[in-house]
Structures are given as C-alpha cells and as structure tokens.
Amino acid sequence: MVLINDDKEKKELGEVRLQEEEELIAFLAEKHGLPYVNLTTISIENDALRLIPEAEARAGKLAPFAVNNKKVRVAIFTPNTQEVQASLKKLTDAGYQLDVSMASTKSLEKAWGHYGEISQATKSHAGTVEMSVSAVKEAATNIKHLADVIPQIHEVLASKAQNRVSRLVEVILGAAIALDASDIHIEPEENDVGLRLRLDGILQEVLRFDKATYALVNSRIKLLSGLKLNLKEEAQDGRFSVDLGESAIEIRTSLLPGAYGESIVMRLLDPKSISVPLESLGMHPILLGVVEKEISKPNGMLLTTGPTGSGKTTTLYAFLRKIHTPGIKIITIEDPIEYHLSGIVQTQVEVAKHYTFASGLRSVLRQDPDVIMVGEIRDEETAQIAVNASLTGHLVFSTLHTNNAAGTFPRLIDLGVNPKTITSAISLAMAQRLVRKLCAVCKKEVSVDANTQGRFAKILSGLPASAEPKNKTLMWTPVGCDKCNNTGYKGRTGVYEAIRADSAIEKVVLLNPSEREIEEVSRPQGIPNMAQDGILKILTGETSLEELERVVNLES
C-alpha cells in the first residue's frame, strides 16, 4: 500500500511552478535585452515604493524597489503594456534615471506587500523587514574610524524614536561597511551584550549595550534574514543584501543558541574584497612565476590549503579571473556561492536536493568545461572524480584542509587517491595564511637584534640567491594612528608556500611519506616556504614579527 502525502505533494508542485516562472522570466528578460531580478532576496526600499501609488503599480505589474538620489531601480513583469510605459514615462518626466529589470509576479507581490506599511505610517519604519539603504550609506559616509562608531550608536540608543531599533541596525551595518569589516558579532552575556567587528582578521570590541535593546535587535535581524522569530533553541542561518547602487553587499546571518541568548554573527560579502588581481595577493615573485605558468596549462590540478578565513577563495577567484577569456568555459561548484563572477557558470551545493560536490562534479564534466573550480575536496568520491578530471584534460582548482603544502599529498592518499596518479594529476600544492600589513603612516623602524638575526638566517637558509633579502638588520613595528584605528595595521596580505609535483616528489609519494619527508624533497625547487615568505615580508616592512608569529609557527 502506497501512502500519498497530498499536502507535501502540493507544496513541492507549487515550488516547482514558482521555480519555472523564475526561469521563464529570466529567459524573457534576456530576450527583451533587460536584466532579470529576484526581489525575494533583495531589500525593498519604501522610499522607492512611494514614487508610484499602489493601485498604479499593481495595474501595471511593476514596482520601484531602490532609489539613490535620482536613480531608480524598477522591476516590471513585461515591458509591452501601456500601463508600464505610462508609469515609466512619469518617472522619467520627474527627472529620474531608470534602471529597469524584469521580475516574476512572486517578486512583485513581495514589493507590493510593503505598500501597507508606508500607507499606515510614513514616519516610522519600526517592525518592517526592510531597511533604509540611504541610512546605511549615511552611516558609512560619516564613519571614518572605529572611534566614530561609538557616539553614533550611543545617540541612537538614547533616542526615543519609534524606528530606534531599525536605525541601530542600519548604523551598525554602515559602520561595518565603512571600516571594511568582514564580520559583525553580537554576543549576549550575563548582564549585557557585546558588539564586536572583525577588522583585518582580528575582532575589535566596539561597545556594550543592554539586553532589552538586544532582544529587539535580535528580532529585527531575524526579520531581515528571513528567520523564525520564535525559534530560539536551534541554530539558524539566513541572508539578506544591501544594494548600495554601485555594489550589492550580501550579508550571511548565523544565530547560535547560548547560555545567555542567541549569539549573532553577520558576515559581509563585499564583491570588491575578492576582486584582487593575482599579482596583488602577496605571492613571492618566484611563486608567482610558477603559478602563472601552471594556470596557463590546459590541464592539471592546483590545490590551495589553509584554515577558514585564510583567503583561499580569494586566491582561487584570482586564478579564474586571470585565465578567463571568451574562448574557455569555466564552471564552479561552491558551498555556498560567495561572490558572483561574470562570464563564469557558478553552481551551488544543495545537500537536501542531493547536489553534492561529487554529484555536481559528475554533472559539470558533462557540460564540456575547460576549467573547473571545486569549492572543497572533503571526501573520497570528490577526490577521485577531481583527480580523474585533471587526468582527462581539464584544469581543476580546489581547496583541501591541511596545515601546509606538504600535507596535501598524504591527505589525498588518506582520501583513497592512488599514489601512482597523484603527481600526474596535481600540478601545484599551495598553502596560505593572511597577515595584517603594517600601517604605512605610523610604522616604526627598529634594528633587528643579534638573536633575531640568527633566527632569521636559520629560517632563510637554503633560499636561492635571487630571493636573498637585501636588508637583514632593520624591521618595522606597529605604533597606531587615526588612519589604522590605532591598531598599527591596515589591510592584509598573504604568506604562501607551494610544492610542485616534480619527479622527486613522485618517487617519495609512492613510499607513503610523512609531511617532513616531502618538505625535505621539495627544498631544491627553491620556492620559499611560509616562514621564509613571512620573514622576507618583515624585512621589507610589510608586516611585523609579532604578526607573523601570530599565524605562522617559526620554530619548526
């Protein structure tokens, strides 16, 4: 006897139909030469909605959803009706520049749903699930240093305005964007709540505020992120985006239940943070030359390793941008897609729908790609397919969880890859970390003492003559000034190491070697290891000894 769940079937059928409508609108948009937009993942600005009355918007099947000075973004269902043309002409006659996209009825219904909010109260935005992008921009413009954030937040906290909570979230987001923070942390404790921003990889405390305000902020962030308000005992993940006109910043929200309330982390994904050219990542010239040579080949595998937050994704995207031309097909499998790259097919892992790295990789190979990027090799099946793809004429980029470049080979053997094929498949195994760069304005020159000179000389021994540092007696230390938020550091750069799969590596891999044995065999290649790369950056004033020791073990 087969039991049929009608409700479940109806729900799944409804989801399929909605997806089909989105795909149809995307196809029609391309046919009409217009961009496609999905408003369900975008904040709708009430200020934009006010430009067209609700009745007119519904009749013409359109909705203005973002406004920046005199530039208005408008979503339409179809461009070929008199109602649409009349509404667009009215906006143009009023002096607005239009950016028109096509959207589904579901998208438009989401926008129309906010007319009720602006008709009930034009002054207050409290309790709505949208935010004023202009308020975020204003906060971002007024904040230049970490110290500027505190008075702005205190001013909002002291306010009695109905939109106090919305304004507080907007100021926090604006501050994070202005300071190039990668994450916002809101952490409830026994008596109060801490707000911290991660700047250049280090968490900086901003201030503490009361738990009553936290409860309202928690609800506000859940609404923005599409999360369940009444669910407090389970972890939740959501997302929303802030369209700043010139760029859209996506925010990934994570809530984790704790002893004193839910810990909130918002990760800011700013497209400009990964648009770093390969030449500006901080690779030593020797390594850069090797990388450029390997990524220009038609096949092979480049693996980059390192902990979470070490810049692996940025490095892989730099590879893709470097080699991307209209003549090659690039497909990525990511979990999740963090940044969108034009001209490249990007797919996202969805375990619930059985689309894993392994199954995705199989499907990708049927799409006739030249280059494949796999977000991470984490199981035997993915490792086997990736290696086979490399051996059958594809260029494969991926990441692996090991501590250093030498650990790549034992890790792949642990994942069941045949040692005889590893070196045929892998072109280059890399490892990386991120170190903060010294502030160019306030860094202080000091002499390298005799003991430290001895340590440096020992670490740098074995480097080729072309990599020997010209300076061996001076280094620089952090001081702190207004330009660097008194941290002494501004920005980050990579420290790298890499091992080429040459004949010497091929011989030793067959013997199931340790990481140390692989490091010994790779030394004649002349590529600086991470400790050496870091020391060279210290002696050129890019970073400090304290900062390098924070992320790289110099004693091994």
XYZ file of C-alpha atoms in Angstrom:
556
model
C 0.000 0.000 0.000
C 1.420 3.389 -1.009
C 0.542 6.412 1.106
C 0.478 9.742 -0.700
C 1.019 12.928 1.270
C -1.229 15.366 -0.628
C -0.060 18.430 1.285
C 3.588 17.631 0.704
C 2.930 16.903 -2.978
C 1.036 20.166 -3.424
C 3.823 22.091 -1.703
C 6.512 20.516 -3.900
C 4.423 21.138 -7.022
C 3.948 24.765 -6.002
C 7.706 25.164 -5.514
C 8.383 23.667 -8.953
C 5.899 26.063 -10.592
C 7.442 29.076 -8.843
C 10.899 27.976 -9.977
C 9.625 27.512 -13.529
C 8.180 31.035 -13.517
C 11.514 32.478 -12.343
C 13.337 30.612 -15.130
C 10.793 31.794 -17.714
C 11.100 35.434 -16.640
C 14.901 35.162 -16.739
C 14.653 33.795 -20.301
C 12.194 36.521 -21.401
C 14.365 39.220 -19.806
C 17.317 38.090 -21.908
C 15.079 38.106 -24.989
C 13.993 41.696 -24.273
C 17.583 42.754 -23.530
C 16.786 43.554 -19.896
C 18.381 42.263 -16.673
C 16.451 39.777 -14.511
C 15.974 40.400 -10.788
C 14.623 38.235 -7.970
C 13.185 40.603 -5.354
C 12.675 37.863 -2.759
C 16.342 38.152 -1.731
C 16.632 41.944 -2.014
C 15.645 44.674 0.440
C 12.758 46.793 -0.876
C 13.164 50.499 -0.121
C 9.939 52.102 0.995
C 11.239 55.465 -0.276
C 11.313 53.960 -3.772
C 7.806 52.479 -3.485
C 6.401 55.922 -2.652
C 7.272 57.096 -6.195
C 4.359 55.105 -7.705
C 0.944 54.639 -6.000
C -0.014 51.061 -5.096
C -3.018 50.886 -7.453
C -0.902 52.076 -10.381
C 1.910 49.631 -9.528
C -0.453 46.646 -9.319
C -2.309 47.620 -12.506
C 0.927 47.930 -14.473
C 2.620 44.958 -12.763
C 5.700 46.900 -11.728
C 7.429 48.118 -8.569
C 10.210 50.641 -7.899
C 12.396 48.940 -5.281
C 15.548 51.064 -4.827
C 16.334 54.760 -5.125
C 19.646 56.598 -4.915
C 19.349 60.351 -5.480
C 17.714 60.485 -8.927
C 18.479 56.900 -9.957
C 15.569 54.462 -9.530
C 15.598 50.698 -9.957
C 12.234 49.429 -11.234
C 11.075 45.807 -11.589
C 8.450 45.078 -14.267
C 6.625 41.915 -15.315
C 6.623 42.821 -19.016
C 7.744 45.921 -20.935
C 4.997 45.757 -23.572
C 1.953 47.272 -21.862
C 0.634 50.827 -21.988
C 0.378 50.923 -18.174
C 4.078 50.126 -17.742
C 5.159 52.646 -20.378
C 2.962 55.355 -18.793
C 4.391 54.733 -15.292
C 7.996 54.719 -16.551
C 7.387 57.942 -18.519
C 6.002 59.594 -15.380
C 9.213 58.772 -13.507
C 11.378 59.971 -16.410
C 9.403 63.244 -16.651
C 10.017 63.752 -12.921
C 13.771 63.708 -13.622
C 14.592 60.147 -12.578
C 17.121 57.921 -14.354
C 15.642 54.428 -14.695
C 17.318 51.065 -14.270
C 14.618 48.624 -15.437
C 14.681 44.864 -14.729
C 12.160 42.084 -15.271
C 10.745 40.155 -12.306
C 8.200 37.419 -11.586
C 4.764 38.024 -10.065
C 6.043 36.473 -6.813
C 8.824 39.079 -6.684
C 6.398 41.911 -7.398
C 3.930 40.649 -4.787
C 6.690 40.843 -2.194
C 7.266 44.509 -3.089
C 3.549 45.356 -3.187
C 3.164 43.847 0.263
C 5.051 46.818 1.705
C 2.578 49.433 0.491
C 0.533 48.702 3.606
C 3.449 49.741 5.794
C 4.103 53.077 4.103
C 0.408 53.994 3.941
C -0.051 53.331 7.659
C 2.888 55.418 8.808
C 5.248 57.396 6.645
C 7.442 58.386 9.601
C 8.158 55.046 11.232
C 9.895 52.032 9.800
C 9.788 50.125 13.103
C 8.869 46.485 12.716
C 9.249 46.369 8.928
C 11.588 43.868 7.348
C 13.303 46.349 5.056
C 15.968 48.892 5.777
C 16.763 52.341 4.536
C 19.766 51.944 2.272
C 20.237 55.724 2.406
C 20.592 55.437 6.216
C 23.236 52.728 5.812
C 25.058 54.934 3.270
C 24.845 57.923 5.600
C 26.378 55.930 8.453
C 29.077 54.583 6.131
C 29.902 58.126 4.962
C 30.097 59.632 8.463
C 32.240 56.876 9.960
C 35.954 57.031 9.186
C 37.434 55.329 12.257
C 36.348 52.739 14.802
C 36.054 55.502 17.426
C 33.387 57.252 15.291
C 31.024 54.294 15.698
C 30.539 54.611 19.464
C 28.965 58.105 19.639
C 26.653 57.304 16.703
C 25.376 54.146 18.397
C 25.003 55.924 21.770
C 22.976 58.626 20.018
C 20.613 56.029 18.554
C 20.339 54.141 21.862
C 19.401 57.356 23.673
C 16.758 58.194 21.065
C 13.065 57.639 21.827
C 12.088 57.406 18.155
C 9.888 54.534 17.061
C 12.439 53.447 14.468
C 15.258 53.305 17.021
C 15.956 49.590 16.527
C 15.926 49.806 12.720
C 18.232 52.800 12.910
C 20.608 50.935 15.257
C 20.937 48.008 12.834
C 21.497 50.439 9.952
C 24.262 52.279 11.849
C 25.988 49.001 12.763
C 25.851 47.818 9.133
C 27.015 51.216 7.848
C 29.942 51.176 10.282
C 30.952 47.662 9.251
C 30.823 48.598 5.559
C 32.757 51.846 6.119
C 35.522 50.090 8.082
C 35.745 47.118 5.675
C 34.790 44.706 8.463
C 34.354 41.096 7.397
C 32.026 40.134 10.266
C 29.726 41.680 12.878
C 29.465 39.804 16.204
C 26.635 40.498 18.675
C 27.194 38.391 21.794
C 24.829 38.343 24.806
C 26.403 37.745 28.207
C 25.003 37.551 31.735
C 24.431 41.279 32.289
C 24.813 42.965 28.900
C 25.622 42.416 25.220
C 28.919 42.911 23.383
C 29.283 44.284 19.853
C 32.496 43.453 18.008
C 33.695 43.939 14.428
C 36.315 41.779 12.737
C 38.798 44.149 11.098
C 41.705 42.707 9.111
C 41.013 39.301 10.654
C 41.050 40.487 14.302
C 37.948 41.087 16.430
C 37.769 44.645 17.815
C 35.332 45.448 20.621
C 33.086 48.423 19.822
C 30.819 48.762 22.861
C 28.331 47.026 25.161
C 24.583 47.668 25.355
C 21.575 46.478 27.355
C 19.761 43.156 26.884
C 16.353 44.777 26.303
C 17.716 46.506 23.182
C 19.410 43.245 22.172
C 16.054 41.413 22.168
C 14.647 43.965 19.698
C 17.815 43.916 17.564
C 17.663 40.103 17.523
C 14.086 40.187 16.148
C 14.980 42.866 13.611
C 17.916 40.868 12.239
C 15.794 37.710 12.095
C 13.147 39.545 10.076
C 15.733 40.915 7.660
C 17.322 37.477 7.277
C 14.064 35.567 6.816
C 14.471 33.551 10.027
C 11.880 32.278 12.519
C 11.284 34.744 15.344
C 10.014 32.187 17.838
C 12.830 29.666 17.321
C 15.476 30.312 19.980
C 16.778 26.848 20.892
C 18.159 25.874 17.484
C 20.836 27.332 15.229
C 19.510 29.275 12.220
C 21.167 30.597 9.057
C 19.758 33.310 6.800
C 20.764 36.029 4.401
C 19.824 39.419 3.012
C 21.513 42.007 0.832
C 22.122 45.739 0.894
C 22.121 47.293 -2.572
C 24.330 50.381 -2.387
C 23.837 51.279 -6.040
C 27.434 50.853 -7.166
C 27.631 47.454 -5.447
C 25.444 44.975 -3.579
C 26.757 43.599 -0.298
C 25.347 40.249 0.714
C 25.054 39.529 4.416
C 25.024 35.954 5.722
C 23.454 35.689 9.168
C 24.130 32.931 11.691
C 22.342 32.588 15.043
C 23.575 30.120 17.641
C 21.780 29.486 20.960
C 23.952 30.164 24.012
C 23.680 30.315 27.804
C 22.501 33.960 27.807
C 20.743 34.202 24.442
C 21.454 33.747 20.745
C 24.901 34.735 19.501
C 24.539 36.633 16.222
C 27.224 36.737 13.543
C 26.683 38.625 10.288
C 29.268 38.004 7.584
C 29.618 40.770 4.988
C 30.415 39.593 1.470
C 31.603 42.635 -0.434
C 32.440 41.917 -4.103
C 35.330 44.385 -4.055
C 37.076 42.405 -1.298
C 37.723 39.480 -3.670
C 38.446 41.483 -6.812
C 42.174 41.350 -6.043
C 44.456 40.754 -9.059
C 46.695 37.694 -8.848
C 49.740 39.964 -8.806
C 48.473 41.795 -5.683
C 47.836 38.784 -3.443
C 51.322 38.976 -1.919
C 52.959 35.970 -3.609
C 56.753 35.979 -3.785
C 57.929 36.591 -7.389
C 59.313 33.032 -7.593
C 55.961 31.511 -6.611
C 54.008 33.948 -8.779
C 56.011 32.843 -11.804
C 55.308 29.178 -11.025
C 51.569 29.832 -10.535
C 51.243 31.824 -13.778
C 52.975 29.013 -15.652
C 50.751 26.279 -14.147
C 47.413 28.063 -14.655
C 48.262 28.693 -18.304
C 48.415 24.934 -18.958
C 45.366 23.191 -20.465
C 45.147 20.566 -17.710
C 46.339 19.786 -14.193
C 45.204 20.475 -10.644
C 46.098 23.383 -8.350
C 45.181 22.872 -4.700
C 45.307 25.590 -2.071
C 45.129 24.750 1.630
C 44.728 26.655 4.862
C 42.267 27.265 7.701
C 38.915 29.037 7.338
C 39.459 32.733 6.651
C 42.953 32.338 5.190
C 41.991 33.780 1.794
C 41.719 30.543 -0.208
C 38.538 31.642 -2.017
C 40.117 34.970 -2.972
C 43.132 33.124 -4.383
C 41.006 30.725 -6.436
C 38.890 33.586 -7.805
C 42.093 35.433 -8.743
C 43.145 32.322 -10.731
C 39.778 32.281 -12.523
C 39.883 35.978 -13.395
C 43.462 35.664 -14.641
C 42.676 32.902 -17.132
C 39.108 33.872 -18.070
C 38.642 34.603 -21.771
C 35.610 34.176 -24.063
C 37.310 31.124 -25.557
C 37.210 28.918 -22.450
C 34.323 27.518 -20.409
C 34.678 27.791 -16.614
C 32.262 26.090 -14.195
C 32.404 26.260 -10.406
C 30.816 24.140 -7.666
C 30.694 26.110 -4.425
C 29.201 25.830 -0.935
C 27.900 28.487 -0.901
C 28.448 30.833 -3.873
C 30.005 33.757 -2.008
C 30.678 36.107 -4.910
C 29.285 36.183 -8.426
C 31.712 36.336 -11.335
C 30.501 37.448 -14.758
C 31.059 35.106 -17.677
C 31.512 32.064 -15.420
C 28.904 29.363 -14.695
C 28.589 29.039 -10.898
C 26.611 26.282 -9.189
C 25.876 25.784 -5.501
C 25.918 22.594 -3.447
C 22.462 21.651 -2.120
C 22.715 18.516 0.005
C 18.929 18.409 0.623
C 18.463 18.029 -3.136
C 21.356 15.528 -3.387
C 23.547 18.009 -5.264
C 26.894 17.440 -3.530
C 30.453 18.270 -4.625
C 30.770 14.749 -6.020
C 27.429 14.613 -7.896
C 27.896 18.205 -9.057
C 31.349 17.410 -10.380
C 29.955 14.496 -12.382
C 27.301 16.771 -13.894
C 29.846 19.517 -14.611
C 32.021 17.122 -16.602
C 29.070 16.554 -18.943
C 28.946 20.307 -19.649
C 32.211 20.307 -21.641
C 34.177 22.638 -19.328
C 37.792 23.657 -19.839
C 38.308 24.774 -16.230
C 36.549 23.513 -13.097
C 36.669 25.041 -9.628
C 35.557 22.747 -6.785
C 34.995 24.669 -3.551
C 36.466 21.924 -1.382
C 37.636 18.311 -1.637
C 36.331 16.739 1.552
C 35.587 13.085 0.718
C 36.962 10.143 -1.247
C 34.409 10.356 -4.078
C 35.050 14.049 -4.795
C 38.823 13.491 -4.625
C 38.657 10.611 -7.123
C 36.486 12.497 -9.633
C 38.607 15.687 -9.359
C 41.818 13.736 -9.936
C 40.285 11.935 -12.928
C 39.078 15.271 -14.351
C 42.633 16.584 -14.160
C 43.979 13.446 -15.850
C 41.415 13.696 -18.672
C 42.379 17.144 -19.904
C 40.715 19.602 -17.520
C 42.297 22.331 -15.408
C 40.986 21.885 -11.852
C 41.212 24.359 -8.943
C 40.190 23.331 -5.446
C 40.901 23.580 -1.709
C 41.856 20.958 0.852
C 42.075 21.009 4.644
C 45.715 20.548 5.631
C 48.138 22.717 7.584
C 50.769 23.094 4.888
C 51.560 22.347 1.254
C 53.417 19.115 2.071
C 50.331 17.771 3.848
C 48.382 17.787 0.575
C 49.909 14.536 -0.677
C 49.342 12.370 2.469
C 45.831 13.828 2.752
C 44.901 12.738 -0.775
C 46.308 9.266 -0.093
C 44.141 9.138 3.067
C 41.160 10.005 0.850
C 41.845 6.931 -1.267
C 43.595 8.502 -4.264
C 46.074 6.143 -5.917
C 49.623 7.388 -5.084
C 50.704 6.479 -8.623
C 48.295 9.019 -10.137
C 48.625 11.854 -7.600
C 51.668 13.535 -9.114
C 50.334 13.074 -12.652
C 47.156 14.914 -11.639
C 48.477 17.608 -9.298
C 50.492 20.462 -10.780
C 50.909 22.537 -7.629
C 50.021 22.196 -3.945
C 49.846 25.527 -2.097
C 49.256 26.645 1.488
C 48.495 30.136 2.694
C 47.740 32.368 5.662
C 46.780 36.044 5.941
C 48.852 38.523 7.931
C 47.994 42.130 8.670
C 50.051 44.751 6.861
C 51.758 47.459 8.897
C 50.178 50.899 8.619
C 52.305 52.848 6.136
C 51.669 56.086 8.055
C 52.785 55.142 11.570
C 55.007 52.048 11.393
C 58.285 52.431 13.280
C 61.729 51.328 12.092
C 63.818 49.313 14.606
C 67.072 47.378 14.481
C 66.998 43.585 14.356
C 68.876 42.324 17.433
C 71.614 39.708 17.079
C 69.456 36.846 18.407
C 66.640 37.607 15.970
C 69.127 37.971 13.098
C 70.340 34.457 13.913
C 66.756 33.125 13.893
C 66.061 34.806 10.547
C 69.284 33.492 8.992
C 68.450 29.930 10.072
C 64.934 30.122 8.611
C 66.116 31.736 5.355
C 68.950 29.239 4.773
C 68.522 27.349 1.555
C 66.814 30.154 -0.333
C 68.046 30.708 -3.897
C 70.370 33.717 -4.340
C 67.653 35.642 -6.206
C 65.397 35.517 -3.114
C 68.022 36.610 -0.564
C 66.891 39.808 1.250
C 68.919 42.975 0.685
C 68.128 44.207 4.186
C 68.959 41.963 7.171
C 69.340 44.443 10.015
C 66.137 46.520 10.024
C 62.483 45.692 10.600
C 59.347 47.652 11.494
C 56.883 47.537 14.397
C 53.270 48.770 14.785
C 52.540 52.089 16.502
C 48.898 53.113 15.896
C 47.268 56.249 14.498
C 43.920 57.590 13.249
C 44.450 56.035 9.804
C 44.624 52.473 11.211
C 42.132 52.760 14.110
C 45.134 52.825 16.465
C 45.927 49.176 15.710
C 49.176 49.791 13.814
C 47.904 47.698 10.900
C 45.899 48.463 7.749
C 44.875 45.764 5.291
C 46.145 42.217 4.871
C 48.427 40.258 2.577
C 49.083 36.575 2.039
C 52.031 34.453 3.086
C 52.374 31.417 0.864
C 54.269 28.234 0.200
C 53.950 25.738 -2.621
C 55.311 22.414 -3.828
C 55.432 21.391 -7.472
C 54.721 17.754 -8.277
C 58.125 17.019 -9.876
C 59.935 13.690 -10.353
C 61.485 13.781 -6.851
C 58.050 14.231 -5.265
C 56.684 11.452 -7.489
C 59.252 8.968 -6.157
C 58.723 9.777 -2.482
C 54.891 9.800 -2.686
C 54.957 6.084 -3.643
C 56.572 5.343 -0.235
C 53.638 6.797 1.817
C 55.853 9.639 3.154
C 55.385 11.987 6.119
C 54.964 15.740 5.625
C 58.534 16.334 6.803
C 59.922 13.929 4.187
C 58.006 15.715 1.424
C 59.289 19.099 2.662
C 62.883 17.822 2.537
C 62.499 16.519 -1.018
C 60.836 19.775 -2.212
C 63.586 22.151 -0.991
C 65.619 22.068 -4.234
C 62.577 23.614 -6.009
C 63.609 26.975 -4.473
C 60.082 28.204 -3.644
C 60.059 29.999 -0.238
C 58.016 28.266 2.456
C 55.527 30.207 4.601
C 58.037 31.018 7.343
C 60.580 32.259 4.771
C 57.952 34.238 2.857
C 56.864 35.856 6.129
C 60.422 36.765 7.176
C 61.034 38.365 3.764
C 57.866 40.455 4.280
C 59.142 41.515 7.724
C 62.452 42.677 6.259
C 60.678 44.732 3.571
C 58.403 46.410 6.127
C 55.150 44.790 5.008
C 54.371 43.152 8.343
C 55.810 42.729 11.835
C 57.474 39.809 13.600
C 54.657 39.719 16.195
C 52.019 39.483 13.473
C 53.841 36.714 11.609
C 54.289 34.686 14.795
C 50.542 35.009 15.409
C 49.713 32.995 12.286
C 52.851 31.004 11.340
C 54.938 28.687 13.503
C 58.553 29.830 13.102
C 60.047 27.200 15.404
C 59.549 24.072 13.294
